[in-house]
XYZ file of C-alpha atoms in Angstrom:
285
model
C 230.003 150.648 85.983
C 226.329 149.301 86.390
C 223.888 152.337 87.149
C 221.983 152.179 90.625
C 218.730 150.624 90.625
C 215.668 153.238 89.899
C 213.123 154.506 92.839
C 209.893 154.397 92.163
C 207.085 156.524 94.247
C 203.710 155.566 94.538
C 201.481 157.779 92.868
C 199.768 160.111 95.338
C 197.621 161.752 93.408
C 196.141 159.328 90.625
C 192.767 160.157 91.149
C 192.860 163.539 91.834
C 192.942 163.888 95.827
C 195.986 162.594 97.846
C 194.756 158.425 98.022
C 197.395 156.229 99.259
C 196.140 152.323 98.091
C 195.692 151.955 93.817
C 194.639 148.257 92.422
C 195.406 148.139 88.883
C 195.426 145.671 86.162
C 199.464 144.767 85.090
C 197.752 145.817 81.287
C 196.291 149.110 82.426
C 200.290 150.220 83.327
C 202.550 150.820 80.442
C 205.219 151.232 82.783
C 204.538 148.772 85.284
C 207.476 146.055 83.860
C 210.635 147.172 84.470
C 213.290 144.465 82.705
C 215.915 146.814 84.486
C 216.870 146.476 88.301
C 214.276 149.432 90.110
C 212.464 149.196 94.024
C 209.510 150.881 95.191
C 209.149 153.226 97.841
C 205.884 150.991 98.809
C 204.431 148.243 99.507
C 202.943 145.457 96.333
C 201.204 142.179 95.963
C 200.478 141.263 92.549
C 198.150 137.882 91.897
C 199.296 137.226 88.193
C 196.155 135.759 86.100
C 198.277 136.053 82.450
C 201.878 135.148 81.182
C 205.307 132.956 81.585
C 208.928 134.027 83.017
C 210.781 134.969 85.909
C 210.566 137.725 88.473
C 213.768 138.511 90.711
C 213.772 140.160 93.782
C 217.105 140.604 95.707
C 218.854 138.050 93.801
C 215.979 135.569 94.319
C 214.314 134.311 91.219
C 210.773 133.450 91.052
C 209.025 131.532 88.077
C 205.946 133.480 86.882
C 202.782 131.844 85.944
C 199.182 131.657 86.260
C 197.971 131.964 90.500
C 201.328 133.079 91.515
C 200.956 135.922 94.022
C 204.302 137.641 94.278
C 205.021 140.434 97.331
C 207.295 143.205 97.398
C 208.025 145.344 100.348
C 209.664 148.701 100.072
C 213.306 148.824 99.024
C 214.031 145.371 97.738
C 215.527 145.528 94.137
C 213.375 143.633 91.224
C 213.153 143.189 87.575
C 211.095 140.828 85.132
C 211.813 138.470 82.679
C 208.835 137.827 81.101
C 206.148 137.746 77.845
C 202.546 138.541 78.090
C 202.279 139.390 81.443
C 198.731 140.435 83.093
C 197.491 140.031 86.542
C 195.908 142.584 89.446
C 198.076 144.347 91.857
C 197.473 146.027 94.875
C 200.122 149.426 95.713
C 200.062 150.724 98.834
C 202.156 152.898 101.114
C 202.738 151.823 104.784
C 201.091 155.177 105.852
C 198.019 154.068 104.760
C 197.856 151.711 107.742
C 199.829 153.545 109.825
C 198.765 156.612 110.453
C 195.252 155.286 111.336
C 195.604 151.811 113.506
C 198.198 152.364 116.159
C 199.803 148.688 115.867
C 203.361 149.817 113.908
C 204.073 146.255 113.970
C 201.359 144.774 112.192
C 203.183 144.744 108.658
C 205.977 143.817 109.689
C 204.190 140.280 111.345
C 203.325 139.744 108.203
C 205.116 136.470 107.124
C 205.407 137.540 103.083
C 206.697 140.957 103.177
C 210.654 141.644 103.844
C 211.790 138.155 103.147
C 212.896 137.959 99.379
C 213.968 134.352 99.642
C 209.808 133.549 99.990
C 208.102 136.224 98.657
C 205.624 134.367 96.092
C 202.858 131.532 96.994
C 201.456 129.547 94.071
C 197.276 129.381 95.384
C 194.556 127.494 93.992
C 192.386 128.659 91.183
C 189.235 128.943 93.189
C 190.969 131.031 95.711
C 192.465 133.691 93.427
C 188.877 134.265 91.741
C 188.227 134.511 94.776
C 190.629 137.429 95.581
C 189.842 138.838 92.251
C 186.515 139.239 93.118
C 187.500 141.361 96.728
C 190.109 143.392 95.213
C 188.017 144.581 92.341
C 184.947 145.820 94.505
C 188.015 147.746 96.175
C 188.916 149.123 92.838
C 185.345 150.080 92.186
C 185.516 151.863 95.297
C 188.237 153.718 94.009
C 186.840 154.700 90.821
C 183.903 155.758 92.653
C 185.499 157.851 94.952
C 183.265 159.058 98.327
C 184.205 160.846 101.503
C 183.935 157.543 103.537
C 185.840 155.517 100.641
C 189.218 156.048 102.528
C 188.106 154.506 105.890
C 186.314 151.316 103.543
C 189.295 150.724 101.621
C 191.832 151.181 104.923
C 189.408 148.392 106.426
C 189.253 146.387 103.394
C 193.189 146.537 103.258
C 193.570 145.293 106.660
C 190.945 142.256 106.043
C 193.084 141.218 102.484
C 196.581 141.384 104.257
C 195.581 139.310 107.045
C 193.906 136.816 104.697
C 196.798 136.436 102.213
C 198.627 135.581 105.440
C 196.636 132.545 105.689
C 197.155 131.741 102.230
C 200.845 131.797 102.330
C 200.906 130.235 105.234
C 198.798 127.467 103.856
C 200.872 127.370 100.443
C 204.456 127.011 102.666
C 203.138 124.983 105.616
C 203.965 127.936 107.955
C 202.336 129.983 110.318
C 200.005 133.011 108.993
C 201.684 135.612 111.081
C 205.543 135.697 112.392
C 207.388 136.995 114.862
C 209.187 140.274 114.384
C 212.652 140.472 115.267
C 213.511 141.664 119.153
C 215.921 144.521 118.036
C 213.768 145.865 115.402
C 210.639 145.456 117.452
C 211.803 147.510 120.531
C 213.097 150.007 118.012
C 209.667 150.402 116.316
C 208.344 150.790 120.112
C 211.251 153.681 121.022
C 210.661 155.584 118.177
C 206.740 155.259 118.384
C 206.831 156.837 122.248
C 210.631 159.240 121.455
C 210.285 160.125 118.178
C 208.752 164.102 118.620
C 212.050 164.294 121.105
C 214.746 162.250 119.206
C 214.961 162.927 115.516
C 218.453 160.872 115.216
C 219.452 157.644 115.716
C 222.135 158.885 119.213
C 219.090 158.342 121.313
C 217.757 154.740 120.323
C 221.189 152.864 119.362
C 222.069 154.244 123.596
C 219.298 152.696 124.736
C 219.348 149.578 122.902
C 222.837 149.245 122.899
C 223.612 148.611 119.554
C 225.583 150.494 116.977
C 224.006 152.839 114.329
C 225.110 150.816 111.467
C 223.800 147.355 112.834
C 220.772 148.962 113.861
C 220.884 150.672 109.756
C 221.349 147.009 108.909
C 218.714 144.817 110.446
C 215.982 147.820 109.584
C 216.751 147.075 106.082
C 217.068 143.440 106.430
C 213.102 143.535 108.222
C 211.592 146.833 107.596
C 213.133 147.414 103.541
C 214.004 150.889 105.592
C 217.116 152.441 107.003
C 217.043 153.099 110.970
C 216.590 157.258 110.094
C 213.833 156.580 107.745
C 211.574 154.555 109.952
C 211.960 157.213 112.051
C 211.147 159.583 109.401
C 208.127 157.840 108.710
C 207.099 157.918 111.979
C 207.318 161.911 111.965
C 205.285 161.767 108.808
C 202.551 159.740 110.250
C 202.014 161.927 113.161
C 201.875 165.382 111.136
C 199.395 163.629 109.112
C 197.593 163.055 111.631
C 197.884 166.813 113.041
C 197.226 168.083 109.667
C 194.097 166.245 109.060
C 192.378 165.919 112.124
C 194.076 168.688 114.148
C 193.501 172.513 114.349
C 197.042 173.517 115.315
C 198.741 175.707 112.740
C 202.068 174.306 110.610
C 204.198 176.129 112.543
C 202.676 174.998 116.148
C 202.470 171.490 114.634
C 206.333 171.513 113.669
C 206.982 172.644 117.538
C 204.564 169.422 118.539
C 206.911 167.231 116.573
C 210.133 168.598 117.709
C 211.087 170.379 115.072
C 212.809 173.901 116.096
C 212.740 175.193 112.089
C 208.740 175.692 111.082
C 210.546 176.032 107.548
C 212.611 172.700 108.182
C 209.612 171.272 109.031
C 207.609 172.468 105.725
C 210.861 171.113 103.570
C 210.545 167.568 105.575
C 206.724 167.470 105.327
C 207.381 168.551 101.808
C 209.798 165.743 100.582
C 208.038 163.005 102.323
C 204.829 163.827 100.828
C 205.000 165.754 97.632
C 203.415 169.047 99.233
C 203.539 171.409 101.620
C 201.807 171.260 104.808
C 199.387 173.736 104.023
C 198.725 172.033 100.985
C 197.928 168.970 102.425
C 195.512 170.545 104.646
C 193.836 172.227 101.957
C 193.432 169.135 99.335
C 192.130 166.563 102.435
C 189.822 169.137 104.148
């Protein structure tokens, strides 16, 4: 019986204080090629600079090469085939976005994440310098960590998503943004104005009038999420939010988010993010 692909987390804590983007060089990660099926729990565009082979991604296979910028979005299962592989990658969770600009449906627009049957553009030489050049004063950002480099980086993100739109959509002949689908988009809109009242899925699949388990299914097909995670998410990105900029206590920010169990809402805060509450607070004050 084949074993179930591998989760992999992003790395919270890399440099010390909870920092969700990382750019890394494909040679400064031992781990980084997985030959064996795995998915990430994030988001990942790598521009590969070094190397020859093949990179699946839900059953799709994509030839690797020199100025190939492959995307994965979280949940899709990939391995590699390949032999001296380098390149630059840039990891990051959807929170990172999230939980500052209030458009939910911004990566999801985007017209190279959750589609696995076009998730790589071959661009031009000139251009990928080029986006060498922006993502490593991004990584010298992060190496030189300051108290503003969060809000840079978070902008800087934004500006390099938007612009490797434009690139795919120049490299397929498409448009540089999509639209999202209807079902998934007025979920994404329940959830953002219900989700501190409705935890479960009852509330939304009664409004929209659609099952659980098709709703389940197009959130993975678009989102790379099940229907309860997004939600999930949602919570997360709102006690963030509390946490850091707030001055409510844990247990008046679990009643704020609908949670009835301040100790439910510690173990929740505590699997999505790797630490308690109070933790958080402590290590981003």
């Amino acid at each position: 019986m084949a074993e179930s692909p591998t989760r992999i987390d992003f790395h919270r804590t890399k440099y010390g204080p909870e920092i969700l983007i990382d750019i890394a060089w494909i040679h400064e990660m031992p781990t980084f090629i997985h030959e064996e099926p795995h998915w990430l729990s994030f988001y990942d565009v790598t521009v590969i600079t070094k190397g020859r082979g093949w990179f699946w991604l839900d059953g799709h296979r994509y030839r690797v090469a020199a100025g190939q910028l492959l995307f994965t979005s979280p949940g899709q299962v990939r391995r590699w085939e390949v032999r001296e592989l380098d390149g630059l990658c840039l990891f990051f969770p959807a929170t990172f976005l999230e939980q500052f600009f209030s458009d939910a449906a911004f990566l999801e627009r985007l017209p190279y994440f959750h589609d696995a049957g076009r998730a790589a553009a071959e661009i031009p030489a000139a251009q990928r310098r080029r986006l060498e050049q922006s993502w490593g004063a991004m990584r010298r950002e992060l190496h030189a960590w300051r108290d503003d480099s969060a809000h840079l980086l978070r902008a800087g993100l934004y500006e390099q998503l938007v612009h490797l739109g434009r690139l795919y959509g120049r490299a397929h002949g498409t448009e540089a943004t999509r639209t999202p689908h209807r079902q998934v988009s007025a979920f994404r809109r329940l959830v953002d104005e219900r989700a501190t009242a409705a935890h479960g899925l009852r509330a939304y699949t009664r409004t929209l009038g659609i099952s659980a388990a098709h709703l389940t299914r197009l959130c993975r097909q678009h989102l790379g999420a099940t229907a309860k995670q997004v939600i999930d998410a949602r919570l997360e990105v709102l006690a963030r939010r509390e946490l850091l900029y707030g001055d409510r206590s844990a247990a008046q920010v679990a009643a704020a988010l609908g949670f009835r169990d301040p100790s439910y809402f510690a173990r929740f805060f505590k699997r999505r993010v790797g630490v308690s509450p109070a933790r958080f607070r402590e290590s981003t004050g």
